[in-house]
Amino acid sequence: MIQSDHRDLELVIKSHIPLVIAETKEERRVVNMLTDLGFRLGLPLYKWSVTEGLSRLEFDAPPMENLQEPGELLKHIKSNPVASIYVLPDFHPYLDDPITVRLLKEIALNYEQTPSTIIFVSHDFDVPPEIKMYTAHFELALPSTTTLEDIIREEAMKWSEKNKFQKVKTDQKSLDQMIRNLSGLTAMDARRLIRRAIENDGAINENDMPEAMEAKYKLLDRDGALTFEHDTAKFTEVGGLRNLKRWLKLRKDVFLGDDKTLEPPKGVLLVGVQGGGKSLAAKAIAGMWGLPLLRLDMGGLYNKYIGETEKNLRDAIKTAEVMSPCVLWIDEIEKAIAGGGGDSDNGTSRRILGTILTWMSEKDKSIFIVATANEIDRLPPELIRKGRMDEIFFVDLPVKEVRADIFEIHLKKRELNPKDFDTEKLAAACDGFTGAEIEQAIVSGLYLAKERQEPLDDKHLQEEIKQTRPLSVVMEEKMTTLRQWANDRTVNADIS
């Protein structure tokens, strides 16, 4: 990996490109590489910073005076007749100044006379359009699986030496999972996470994985429409959905890479009534498979500036790929791509749809997509056809048996004993209720019991059930239409 980085950087410098951008947080690593290359290429090597000015990197020498200001620095580079390499860390804030941009362009235009190379090193770098044609990007290679394993062993040895040579406890399964979770990070960030996991208890085990993945997401430092879901509910907390559970259980080993005989699953689309449990099911899939869950807020993608919405989506996809293997939950997908666009939003919806469809067809990362939708009539046919998703599941209103299970789940969640309640009668009384409405009936019953200074019992719950007008009654016509649409187009999530 290291030799490859040296070779690639040398090739970029020898390609006669005046401005090179190394977008990375590993500044020290880039500077060390350039120091080695400077000797081999026989070119003077300088490093500048706003705090210290300009100084030679090959030997110790005091910084040059009066060159701390970016403008003065660039004028010096422009006037220097000796071909050199200049490393400019954290220069990106100064690119808002048109004089600075013009000086960089003049240095690039003068490259034939004085072939000096400027290398910008920054965690984030937006290239001004005036100098874009004179720039090239250089990316540091991310550590391989072998390198990550070496880093883990090095950090385990350091911990052992500090703790009277106790061995770090782990097993091969946990080690392999940790290596998978660290993929996509720089060596520096991977080392930091390993050190943190080991320091906690002198072990690397399954308990470290959720915290490691959350820390990894934070290290990516990406703001926007993608969020890390901390609470991936266990699948036992979802009442019903027996057919979906069986489908997922059958495909788990294939997706996680333990079974190579079949093509890994791509994802599912969950459609159904509001409050029926689609969102909880999405969370539970990640919990069942032991994977991080990322939620993409489609409404949060949109930006008033043309082109920014698509950039937000590309950033979200890039983050998901770095976080793989993971579950990507696209919530209420119809809100952002309904109808494929038109002219009302300058074609943004159409471009968003195209980007998503292309990515779904070409993605080679282990990302399982769970898209949820309430209004199926707004979904474009390109999205719901077979091949984009493995299956479309319909999450219907829970049947009596499932409603009884939901009562038990939510009573237990509130530290109440389900055996103290007649869950069968309660389930029969709330025919047409969603899981969310059943939970709300319990919450309201608790308030009623508190008002009367009594322990919660069936009487309180029955009263609240009678006073509730469920969505199946309020929106009966719409739900009838939804069920008719789903009847021969989808697989029922609960009935095999």
Tab-separated table of N, CA, C and O in Angstrom, residues 25 185 189-190 192-193 214-222:
chain	number	residue	atom	x	y	z
A	25	LYS	N	-7.091	13.671	5.683
A	25	LYS	CA	-6.801	14.141	7.045
A	25	LYS	C	-5.394	13.728	7.481
A	25	LYS	O	-4.935	14.127	8.542
A	185	LEU	N	-11.786	3.268	6.336
A	185	LEU	CA	-11.164	4.291	7.169
A	185	LEU	C	-9.683	4.422	6.828
A	185	LEU	O	-9.067	3.484	6.315
A	189	ASP	N	-7.272	6.634	11.507
A	189	ASP	CA	-8.576	6.515	12.159
A	189	ASP	C	-8.839	5.087	12.617
A	189	ASP	O	-9.421	4.860	13.685
A	190	ALA	N	-8.426	4.113	11.804
A	190	ALA	CA	-8.607	2.708	12.186
A	190	ALA	C	-7.824	2.403	13.463
A	190	ALA	O	-8.337	1.735	14.378
A	192	ARG	N	-7.036	4.475	15.804
A	192	ARG	CA	-7.697	5.154	16.915
A	192	ARG	C	-8.891	4.339	17.438
A	192	ARG	O	-9.087	4.196	18.643
A	193	LEU	N	-9.678	3.781	16.520
A	193	LEU	CA	-10.840	2.996	16.937
A	193	LEU	C	-10.426	1.686	17.611
A	193	LEU	O	-11.047	1.265	18.592
A	214	GLU	N	-20.572	3.320	15.297
A	214	GLU	CA	-21.024	4.679	15.565
A	214	GLU	C	-19.844	5.648	15.524
A	214	GLU	O	-19.937	6.745	14.954
A	215	ALA	N	-18.724	5.231	16.111
A	215	ALA	CA	-17.516	6.071	16.086
A	215	ALA	C	-17.007	6.246	14.663
A	215	ALA	O	-16.549	7.321	14.281
A	216	LYS	N	-17.101	5.190	13.859
A	216	LYS	CA	-16.671	5.271	12.459
A	216	LYS	C	-17.514	6.294	11.706
A	216	LYS	O	-16.983	7.109	10.946
A	217	TYR	N	-18.818	6.264	11.935
A	217	TYR	CA	-19.699	7.219	11.262
A	217	TYR	C	-19.332	8.658	11.634
A	217	TYR	O	-19.305	9.549	10.784
A	218	LYS	N	-19.033	8.877	12.913
A	218	LYS	CA	-18.660	10.220	13.369
A	218	LYS	C	-17.344	10.668	12.740
A	218	LYS	O	-17.165	11.841	12.428
A	219	LEU	N	-16.426	9.726	12.558
A	219	LEU	CA	-15.138	10.076	11.954
A	219	LEU	C	-15.299	10.545	10.513
A	219	LEU	O	-14.498	11.338	10.012
A	220	LEU	N	-16.334	10.038	9.826
A	220	LEU	CA	-16.553	10.451	8.442
A	220	LEU	C	-16.960	11.918	8.359
A	220	LEU	O	-16.798	12.556	7.321
A	221	ASP	N	-17.522	12.445	9.471
A	221	ASP	CA	-17.809	13.879	9.583
A	221	ASP	C	-18.650	14.380	8.416
A	221	ASP	O	-18.336	15.376	7.771
A	222	ARG	N	-19.733	13.660	8.142
A	222	ARG	CA	-20.612	14.049	7.038
A	222	ARG	C	-21.932	14.571	7.595
A	222	ARG	O	-22.663	13.847	8.277
